[in-house]
Amino acid sequence: MATELRQRTTQRDSPVIPGPNLGAGAAASIPAKDAHPSGKEKHGRLIQVLRGASFGIYFISCCIAIHITQILGAPLYWVNRDLYDTYMTLTKQSFGLLVTTMTHWWSPTTIRISGDASVAGQIRKTSDGRVEFAFPERMVMIANHQIYTDWLYLWWVGYANNPQMHGYLYIILKESLKYLPVIGPGMMFYGFIFMSRKMSVDQPRMAHRLGKLKTQHTAPSGKKFLNPMWLLLFPEGTNASQNGRDKSAKWADKVGIKDTQHVLLPRSTGMYFCLSELQGTVEYVYDCTVAYEGIPRGKFGEQYFSLSSTYFQGRPPKSVNLYWRRFRVADIPLDDATSFEVWLRDRWYEKDALLEQYVSTGRFPPSPGEVVPKGEGPFVETEVRTQFWWEWVQIFVVLGVFGLFANVICKTWASVSHVVF
């Protein structure tokens, strides 16, 4: 499989087979409005305004509710660290519910999933049409970065996993995001790792956060255990764009390596440090290749799937395609940074070949028979949604309980004060 994928990366001059395309190629121009891969706008201006207003109200109110819930629980940090972590996990689950319901209501799309033999038996479709993953409780997850919504779909994967992992997702992201109102401080409560892209600054921060993620805890029975953890990394460092593509090509030419066509060359330093620090506490790296249906060769997802088109105009991607692979950490060369850089780059060449197949045919490779249960086909197709429609109400439960408790205290105090005075 790896050899076949590497061979495909050299076939860049082969004719393009018509069909749904995805690309992050070298040449890009602003696409015509009527060439949108999801077709024409499905809603008029008035409906778009109403959708935008409802989306904004829902998203902002949920974010505020979650952040207030975090603040109310912050004193637990000085009471019991394990209790504090458990509490913040619940608030992180709330955000997972937020992005899942938000995507289902305003940006419904088909999710098409396949993978190679390394993920055999870990992807199955449920009787009600959802998908259920059986990925481990501790892993490092890596993916190519097409557009800003990548992490939303990967967070949903955590929700769809058994056991659910949407409360244990940790993301490494750029430092500027922590200054966003409400959302930035909320992500700091989640224990996300913010990078300034200066290793002298980032390494101590990462060492501190990763140290917490590999800390052993003691159960009442005396048994030692590690908390669940999904650490999400985007080794490309940013989403695919013309600027990023040009920089990737320039770097490839400078150091004398082969450039890619559909992805950006990965940066290995951060991932190498993470895996080195976590070595012995995590067994697998799960790799997801993400493709959005309909993006023409040589164009970029950000040119089509903006916030407005995706959530307000009714033009989300017709399908989001995920192809999964798994690598054992023990088989990854972590004894030498240069060897690891070569290893990661080879995986990205394979990823580039996977995307070339998708560009040419509209499909990733089908899953071999052992990946999904018999009768489910080579692809699992589903949608982003929660198991029960009312789950989003959980976002407000803690805040509601605090409100009721405060109301009882105030009324009791007022009653006592009236009697006394």
Short mmCIF file of C-alpha atoms in Angstrom, two decimals:
data_model
loop_
_atom_site.label_atom_id
_atom_site.label_comp_id
_atom_site.label_asym_id
_atom_site.label_seq_id
_atom_site.Cartn_x
_atom_site.Cartn_y
_atom_site.Cartn_z
CA MET A 1 0.00 0.00 0.00
CA ALA A 2 2.75 2.47 0.97
CA THR A 3 4.73 1.72 -2.21
CA GLU A 4 1.64 2.15 -4.36
CA LEU A 5 0.87 5.49 -2.73
CA ARG A 6 4.40 6.77 -3.27
CA GLN A 7 4.20 5.81 -6.94
CA ARG A 8 0.99 7.80 -7.33
CA THR A 9 2.64 10.98 -6.08
CA THR A 10 4.81 11.02 -9.21
CA GLN A 11 1.85 10.89 -11.58
CA ARG A 12 1.05 14.59 -11.51
CA ASP A 13 0.96 15.00 -15.26
CA SER A 14 -1.64 12.30 -15.78
CA PRO A 15 -5.03 13.39 -17.13
CA VAL A 16 -7.70 14.30 -14.59
CA ILE A 17 -10.71 12.01 -14.48
CA PRO A 18 -13.91 14.06 -14.29
CA GLY A 19 -15.77 13.89 -11.01
CA PRO A 20 -15.85 15.47 -7.56
CA ASN A 21 -12.46 17.00 -6.91
CA LEU A 22 -10.35 18.19 -4.03
CA GLY A 23 -7.09 19.97 -4.39
CA ALA A 24 -4.56 22.27 -2.84
CA GLY A 25 -2.44 22.68 -5.93
CA ALA A 26 0.05 25.28 -7.01
CA ALA A 27 -2.16 27.58 -9.06
CA ALA A 28 -5.30 29.15 -7.62
CA SER A 29 -7.57 32.05 -8.44
CA ILE A 30 -10.73 33.24 -6.79
CA PRO A 31 -13.45 30.91 -8.12
CA ALA A 32 -16.53 32.21 -9.82
CA LYS A 33 -19.58 32.49 -7.59
CA ASP A 34 -21.65 30.12 -9.74
CA ALA A 35 -18.87 27.49 -9.64
CA HIS A 36 -19.39 26.63 -5.99
CA PRO A 37 -19.01 22.86 -5.47
CA SER A 38 -22.23 22.76 -3.43
CA GLY A 39 -24.27 24.58 -6.05
CA LYS A 40 -26.22 27.80 -5.85
CA GLU A 41 -27.28 29.48 -2.63
CA LYS A 42 -30.21 27.56 -1.18
CA HIS A 43 -31.59 30.46 0.84
CA GLY A 44 -32.55 34.03 0.03
CA ARG A 45 -31.16 37.04 1.89
CA LEU A 46 -33.89 37.14 4.51
CA ILE A 47 -33.49 33.47 5.38
CA GLN A 48 -29.74 33.90 5.46
CA VAL A 49 -30.11 36.73 7.96
CA LEU A 50 -32.44 34.63 10.10
CA ARG A 51 -30.09 31.64 9.93
CA GLY A 52 -27.16 33.88 10.84
CA ALA A 53 -29.05 35.37 13.78
CA SER A 54 -30.19 31.99 15.10
CA PHE A 55 -26.71 30.55 14.63
CA GLY A 56 -25.15 33.49 16.46
CA ILE A 57 -27.61 33.34 19.34
CA TYR A 58 -27.14 29.61 19.78
CA PHE A 59 -23.36 29.62 19.49
CA ILE A 60 -22.73 32.66 21.66
CA SER A 61 -25.23 31.70 24.36
CA CYS A 62 -23.78 28.19 24.56
CA CYS A 63 -20.21 29.50 24.72
CA ILE A 64 -21.11 31.97 27.46
CA ALA A 65 -22.94 29.27 29.41
CA ILE A 66 -19.98 26.91 29.12
CA HIS A 67 -17.49 29.59 30.14
CA ILE A 68 -19.53 30.66 33.17
CA THR A 69 -19.77 26.99 34.12
CA GLN A 70 -15.97 26.81 33.90
CA ILE A 71 -15.54 29.89 36.09
CA LEU A 72 -17.94 28.51 38.70
CA GLY A 73 -15.88 25.34 38.87
CA ALA A 74 -12.48 27.03 38.85
CA PRO A 75 -12.12 27.02 42.70
CA LEU A 76 -11.97 23.22 42.53
CA TYR A 77 -8.40 23.67 41.28
CA TRP A 78 -7.32 24.53 44.83
CA VAL A 79 -9.54 21.90 46.42
CA ASN A 80 -8.79 18.74 44.44
CA ARG A 81 -6.96 18.64 41.11
CA ASP A 82 -8.54 15.37 39.97
CA LEU A 83 -12.02 16.71 40.74
CA TYR A 84 -11.16 19.91 38.87
CA ASP A 85 -9.99 17.96 35.82
CA THR A 86 -13.16 15.85 35.86
CA TYR A 87 -15.31 18.99 36.06
CA MET A 88 -13.50 20.63 33.13
CA THR A 89 -13.90 17.41 31.16
CA LEU A 90 -17.67 17.82 31.51
CA THR A 91 -17.47 21.38 30.16
CA LYS A 92 -15.35 20.14 27.26
CA GLN A 93 -18.02 17.54 26.52
CA SER A 94 -20.49 20.41 26.40
CA PHE A 95 -18.46 22.12 23.70
CA GLY A 96 -18.30 18.83 21.81
CA LEU A 97 -22.11 18.72 21.93
CA LEU A 98 -22.22 22.35 20.80
CA VAL A 99 -20.16 21.81 17.64
CA THR A 100 -21.94 18.53 16.84
CA THR A 101 -25.46 19.97 17.08
CA MET A 102 -24.35 23.18 15.37
CA THR A 103 -23.04 21.20 12.40
CA HIS A 104 -26.14 19.00 12.25
CA TRP A 105 -28.60 21.91 12.30
CA TRP A 106 -26.88 24.51 10.15
CA SER A 107 -24.37 22.56 8.05
CA PRO A 108 -25.63 19.00 7.43
CA THR A 109 -23.40 16.91 5.21
CA THR A 110 -22.60 13.30 4.38
CA ILE A 111 -19.61 11.88 6.21
CA ARG A 112 -17.92 9.11 4.19
CA ILE A 113 -15.39 7.03 6.11
CA SER A 114 -12.90 4.35 5.11
CA GLY A 115 -9.52 3.15 6.29
CA ASP A 116 -6.77 0.63 5.78
CA ALA A 117 -6.30 -2.72 7.53
CA SER A 118 -4.62 -1.10 10.54
CA VAL A 119 -8.04 0.13 11.77
CA ALA A 120 -9.84 -3.16 11.18
CA GLY A 121 -12.91 -3.62 13.36
CA GLN A 122 -12.76 -0.07 14.74
CA ILE A 123 -15.36 1.59 12.49
CA ARG A 124 -18.95 0.38 12.33
CA LYS A 125 -22.39 1.71 11.53
CA THR A 126 -25.09 1.54 14.19
CA SER A 127 -28.67 0.39 13.63
CA ASP A 128 -29.93 3.99 13.68
CA GLY A 129 -27.54 5.13 10.94
CA ARG A 130 -24.82 6.69 13.08
CA VAL A 131 -21.20 5.58 13.06
CA GLU A 132 -19.36 4.25 16.09
CA PHE A 133 -15.59 4.23 16.41
CA ALA A 134 -13.62 1.95 18.73
CA PHE A 135 -10.41 3.96 18.94
CA PRO A 136 -8.30 3.72 22.14
CA GLU A 137 -8.66 6.05 25.12
CA ARG A 138 -5.14 7.39 24.68
CA MET A 139 -3.68 8.30 21.32
CA VAL A 140 -2.10 11.04 19.24
CA MET A 141 -4.23 12.04 16.26
CA ILE A 142 -2.74 13.77 13.22
CA ALA A 143 -4.46 15.13 10.11
CA ASN A 144 -3.95 17.30 7.09
CA HIS A 145 -5.45 20.76 7.50
CA GLN A 146 -7.82 21.73 4.68
CA ILE A 147 -10.08 24.36 6.26
CA TYR A 148 -11.06 25.65 9.70
CA THR A 149 -13.85 23.08 10.12
CA ASP A 150 -11.43 20.10 10.18
CA TRP A 151 -11.24 20.13 13.96
CA LEU A 152 -15.05 20.26 14.26
CA TYR A 153 -15.40 16.94 12.43
CA LEU A 154 -12.54 15.38 14.38
CA TRP A 155 -14.11 16.54 17.65
CA TRP A 156 -17.32 14.83 16.52
CA VAL A 157 -15.30 11.63 16.01
CA GLY A 158 -14.51 11.82 19.73
CA TYR A 159 -18.23 12.05 20.47
CA ALA A 160 -18.95 9.09 18.17
CA ASN A 161 -16.25 6.95 19.76
CA ASN A 162 -17.02 4.16 22.23
CA PRO A 163 -16.14 5.10 24.92
CA GLN A 164 -16.91 8.74 24.18
CA MET A 165 -13.80 10.91 24.05
CA HIS A 166 -15.15 14.38 23.24
CA GLY A 167 -14.30 15.47 26.79
CA TYR A 168 -10.67 14.36 26.53
CA LEU A 169 -9.60 16.09 23.32
CA TYR A 170 -6.50 18.28 23.50
CA ILE A 171 -5.51 20.50 20.60
CA ILE A 172 -2.24 22.28 19.82
CA LEU A 173 -3.04 25.62 18.20
CA LYS A 174 -1.59 29.06 17.54
CA GLU A 175 -1.17 31.40 20.47
CA SER A 176 -3.26 34.26 19.07
CA LEU A 177 -6.44 32.20 19.54
CA LYS A 178 -6.24 32.39 23.32
CA TYR A 179 -6.99 36.12 23.15
CA LEU A 180 -10.43 35.58 21.60
CA PRO A 181 -13.17 36.75 24.00
CA VAL A 182 -14.83 33.90 25.94
CA ILE A 183 -13.54 31.20 23.57
CA GLY A 184 -9.85 31.87 24.28
CA PRO A 185 -10.08 31.64 28.09
CA GLY A 186 -12.41 28.65 27.65
CA MET A 187 -9.74 26.81 25.66
CA MET A 188 -7.21 27.63 28.37
CA PHE A 189 -9.49 25.93 30.91
CA TYR A 190 -9.55 22.93 28.56
CA GLY A 191 -5.79 22.55 28.82
CA PHE A 192 -5.17 23.21 25.13
CA ILE A 193 -1.57 23.92 24.17
CA PHE A 194 -0.86 27.30 22.55
CA MET A 195 2.15 27.66 20.27
CA SER A 196 4.06 30.85 19.45
CA ARG A 197 6.10 28.94 16.83
CA LYS A 198 9.29 29.78 18.71
CA MET A 199 10.57 26.51 20.13
CA SER A 200 12.49 28.27 22.89
CA VAL A 201 9.16 29.60 24.16
CA ASP A 202 6.96 26.66 23.20
CA GLN A 203 9.06 23.79 24.52
CA PRO A 204 8.67 24.63 28.24
CA ARG A 205 4.91 25.15 27.76
CA MET A 206 4.53 21.88 25.91
CA ALA A 207 6.64 20.02 28.46
CA HIS A 208 4.40 21.35 31.24
CA ARG A 209 1.13 20.41 29.53
CA LEU A 210 2.38 17.05 28.28
CA GLY A 211 3.68 16.32 31.77
CA LYS A 212 0.11 16.65 33.05
CA LEU A 213 -1.20 14.41 30.27
CA LYS A 214 1.18 11.61 31.22
CA THR A 215 0.76 11.94 34.98
CA GLN A 216 -0.22 8.72 36.69
CA HIS A 217 -3.19 8.78 39.05
CA THR A 218 -4.08 6.40 41.85
CA ALA A 219 -7.52 4.80 42.10
CA PRO A 220 -9.11 4.13 45.53
CA SER A 221 -8.07 0.52 45.06
CA GLY A 222 -4.45 1.63 44.80
CA LYS A 223 -4.18 0.86 41.08
CA LYS A 224 -2.23 3.34 38.96
CA PHE A 225 -3.85 4.70 35.80
CA LEU A 226 -3.52 7.40 33.13
CA ASN A 227 -6.37 9.71 32.23
CA PRO A 228 -7.85 9.34 28.72
CA MET A 229 -6.29 11.65 26.13
CA TRP A 230 -6.71 12.38 22.45
CA LEU A 231 -3.98 14.81 21.41
CA LEU A 232 -4.83 16.39 18.05
CA LEU A 233 -1.98 17.77 15.92
CA PHE A 234 -1.98 19.42 12.51
CA PRO A 235 1.69 19.02 11.47
CA GLU A 236 1.23 21.38 8.51
CA GLY A 237 0.81 24.20 11.03
CA THR A 238 -1.91 25.99 9.09
CA ASN A 239 -4.74 25.27 6.68
CA ALA A 240 -4.10 24.86 2.96
CA SER A 241 -3.97 28.13 1.01
CA GLN A 242 -2.08 29.64 -1.88
CA ASN A 243 0.31 31.37 0.49
CA GLY A 244 1.00 28.14 2.35
CA ARG A 245 1.38 26.20 -0.89
CA ASP A 246 3.96 28.72 -2.16
CA LYS A 247 5.92 28.51 1.08
CA SER A 248 5.85 24.73 0.99
CA ALA A 249 7.16 24.67 -2.58
CA LYS A 250 9.87 27.19 -1.73
CA TRP A 251 10.99 25.13 1.26
CA ALA A 252 11.06 21.93 -0.78
CA ASP A 253 13.25 23.62 -3.39
CA LYS A 254 15.54 25.07 -0.74
CA VAL A 255 16.29 21.80 1.03
CA GLY A 256 16.16 19.64 -2.10
CA ILE A 257 13.19 17.43 -1.34
CA LYS A 258 10.11 16.49 -3.34
CA ASP A 259 7.20 18.88 -2.93
CA THR A 260 3.59 17.81 -2.47
CA GLN A 261 0.55 18.80 -4.52
CA HIS A 262 -2.49 18.54 -2.25
CA VAL A 263 -1.00 19.05 1.21
CA LEU A 264 1.65 21.28 2.75
CA LEU A 265 4.93 19.73 3.79
CA PRO A 266 4.67 18.90 7.51
CA ARG A 267 6.68 20.46 10.30
CA SER A 268 8.15 17.70 12.40
CA THR A 269 9.58 19.51 15.44
CA GLY A 270 6.40 19.85 17.50
CA MET A 271 5.14 16.33 16.84
CA TYR A 272 8.58 14.86 17.52
CA PHE A 273 8.70 16.59 20.89
CA CYS A 274 5.17 15.45 21.78
CA LEU A 275 5.78 11.81 20.90
CA SER A 276 9.14 11.82 22.67
CA GLU A 277 7.54 13.23 25.83
CA LEU A 278 4.57 10.84 25.69
CA GLN A 279 6.60 7.78 24.77
CA GLY A 280 5.62 4.86 26.98
CA THR A 281 2.19 6.35 27.79
CA VAL A 282 0.58 6.19 24.35
CA GLU A 283 0.65 3.24 21.97
CA TYR A 284 -0.69 4.54 18.66
CA VAL A 285 -0.74 7.49 16.31
CA TYR A 286 -3.98 7.68 14.32
CA ASP A 287 -3.75 9.50 11.00
CA CYS A 288 -6.80 11.00 9.30
CA THR A 289 -6.74 12.30 5.73
CA VAL A 290 -9.56 14.78 5.20
CA ALA A 291 -11.10 15.71 1.85
CA TYR A 292 -14.06 17.96 1.01
CA GLU A 293 -16.15 17.05 -2.01
CA GLY A 294 -16.10 19.22 -5.09
CA ILE A 295 -13.06 21.45 -4.63
CA PRO A 296 -11.39 21.61 -8.07
CA ARG A 297 -7.80 20.69 -8.63
CA GLY A 298 -5.56 23.64 -7.87
CA LYS A 299 -8.11 25.40 -5.63
CA PHE A 300 -8.47 25.62 -1.86
CA GLY A 301 -11.31 24.91 0.52
CA GLU A 302 -11.14 28.35 2.11
CA GLN A 303 -12.16 29.84 -1.25
CA TYR A 304 -15.50 28.05 -1.11
CA PHE A 305 -16.50 27.04 2.41
CA SER A 306 -16.61 30.25 4.36
CA LEU A 307 -18.67 30.73 7.52
CA SER A 308 -21.38 32.42 5.46
CA SER A 309 -21.63 29.84 2.68
CA THR A 310 -21.37 26.85 5.01
CA TYR A 311 -23.82 27.89 7.73
CA PHE A 312 -26.02 30.66 6.33
CA GLN A 313 -26.36 30.14 2.57
CA GLY A 314 -27.04 26.40 2.85
CA ARG A 315 -23.91 25.43 0.92
CA PRO A 316 -21.91 23.11 3.19
CA PRO A 317 -19.69 20.47 1.60
CA LYS A 318 -21.75 17.77 -0.10
CA SER A 319 -19.57 15.26 1.70
CA VAL A 320 -16.64 15.22 4.08
CA ASN A 321 -14.39 12.22 3.48
CA LEU A 322 -12.17 10.70 6.17
CA TYR A 323 -9.53 8.03 5.54
CA TRP A 324 -7.96 6.48 8.65
CA ARG A 325 -4.63 4.78 9.26
CA ARG A 326 -2.87 3.72 12.46
CA PHE A 327 0.83 3.59 13.35
CA ARG A 328 2.39 1.99 16.40
CA VAL A 329 4.54 4.50 18.32
CA ALA A 330 7.11 1.77 18.98
CA ASP A 331 7.66 1.52 15.19
CA ILE A 332 8.24 5.27 14.75
CA PRO A 333 11.92 6.39 14.81
CA LEU A 334 11.98 8.63 17.89
CA ASP A 335 15.67 8.13 18.70
CA ASP A 336 16.70 10.74 16.12
CA ALA A 337 14.93 13.93 15.02
CA THR A 338 16.18 13.70 11.44
CA SER A 339 14.94 10.13 11.02
CA PHE A 340 11.58 11.16 12.43
CA GLU A 341 11.37 14.08 10.00
CA VAL A 342 11.90 11.66 7.09
CA TRP A 343 9.29 9.27 8.53
CA LEU A 344 6.67 12.01 8.88
CA ARG A 345 7.40 13.40 5.42
CA ASP A 346 6.96 9.94 3.91
CA ARG A 347 3.56 9.67 5.59
CA TRP A 348 2.64 13.03 4.03
CA TYR A 349 3.74 11.85 0.59
CA GLU A 350 1.37 8.90 1.08
CA LYS A 351 -1.33 11.31 2.21
CA ASP A 352 -0.71 13.39 -0.92
CA ALA A 353 -1.21 10.24 -3.02
CA LEU A 354 -4.45 9.48 -1.18
CA LEU A 355 -5.70 12.96 -2.03
CA GLU A 356 -4.61 12.53 -5.64
CA GLN A 357 -6.79 9.44 -5.82
CA TYR A 358 -9.64 11.43 -4.30
CA VAL A 359 -9.14 14.29 -6.77
CA SER A 360 -9.19 11.88 -9.69
CA THR A 361 -12.03 9.57 -8.65
CA GLY A 362 -14.06 11.33 -5.95
CA ARG A 363 -13.29 8.54 -3.46
CA PHE A 364 -10.54 7.50 -1.11
CA PRO A 365 -9.47 3.85 -1.31
CA PRO A 366 -12.26 1.57 -0.05
CA SER A 367 -11.83 -0.21 3.24
CA PRO A 368 -10.68 -3.83 2.92
CA GLY A 369 -13.18 -6.39 4.11
CA GLU A 370 -11.79 -6.70 7.62
CA VAL A 371 -12.07 -2.98 8.42
CA VAL A 372 -15.86 -2.78 8.64
CA PRO A 373 -18.30 -5.57 9.54
CA LYS A 374 -19.58 -7.78 6.74
CA GLY A 375 -22.44 -6.29 4.76
CA GLU A 376 -21.62 -2.63 5.54
CA GLY A 377 -19.66 -2.03 2.34
CA PRO A 378 -16.23 -0.48 1.77
CA PHE A 379 -17.40 2.97 2.94
CA VAL A 380 -19.37 3.92 6.01
CA GLU A 381 -21.68 6.84 5.24
CA THR A 382 -23.35 8.78 8.04
CA GLU A 383 -23.96 12.32 9.26
CA VAL A 384 -22.76 14.49 12.12
CA ARG A 385 -25.41 14.32 14.83
CA THR A 386 -25.94 13.39 18.44
CA GLN A 387 -27.58 10.14 19.47
CA PHE A 388 -30.50 12.00 21.08
CA TRP A 389 -31.85 15.35 19.87
CA TRP A 390 -32.08 16.78 23.39
CA GLU A 391 -28.43 16.24 24.38
CA TRP A 392 -27.55 19.87 23.73
CA VAL A 393 -29.60 20.80 26.82
CA GLN A 394 -26.77 19.34 28.92
CA ILE A 395 -24.76 22.45 28.06
CA PHE A 396 -26.97 24.48 30.41
CA VAL A 397 -27.55 21.91 33.17
CA VAL A 398 -24.74 22.93 35.54
CA LEU A 399 -25.51 26.62 35.09
CA GLY A 400 -29.19 25.90 35.70
CA VAL A 401 -28.42 23.99 38.91
CA PHE A 402 -26.22 26.82 40.16
CA GLY A 403 -29.00 29.29 39.30
CA LEU A 404 -31.62 27.29 41.19
CA PHE A 405 -29.30 26.90 44.16
CA ALA A 406 -28.54 30.63 44.22
CA ASN A 407 -32.27 31.40 43.97
CA VAL A 408 -33.01 29.16 46.95
CA ILE A 409 -30.23 30.77 48.99
CA CYS A 410 -31.47 34.29 48.15
CA LYS A 411 -35.07 33.48 49.03
CA THR A 412 -34.03 31.76 52.24
CA TRP A 413 -31.87 34.72 53.22
CA ALA A 414 -34.67 37.16 52.42
CA SER A 415 -37.12 35.10 54.50
CA VAL A 416 -34.74 34.88 57.47
CA SER A 417 -33.92 38.59 57.25
CA HIS A 418 -37.63 39.47 57.21
CA VAL A 419 -38.27 37.39 60.35
CA VAL A 420 -35.23 38.76 62.20
CA PHE A 421 -35.67 42.38 61.32
#
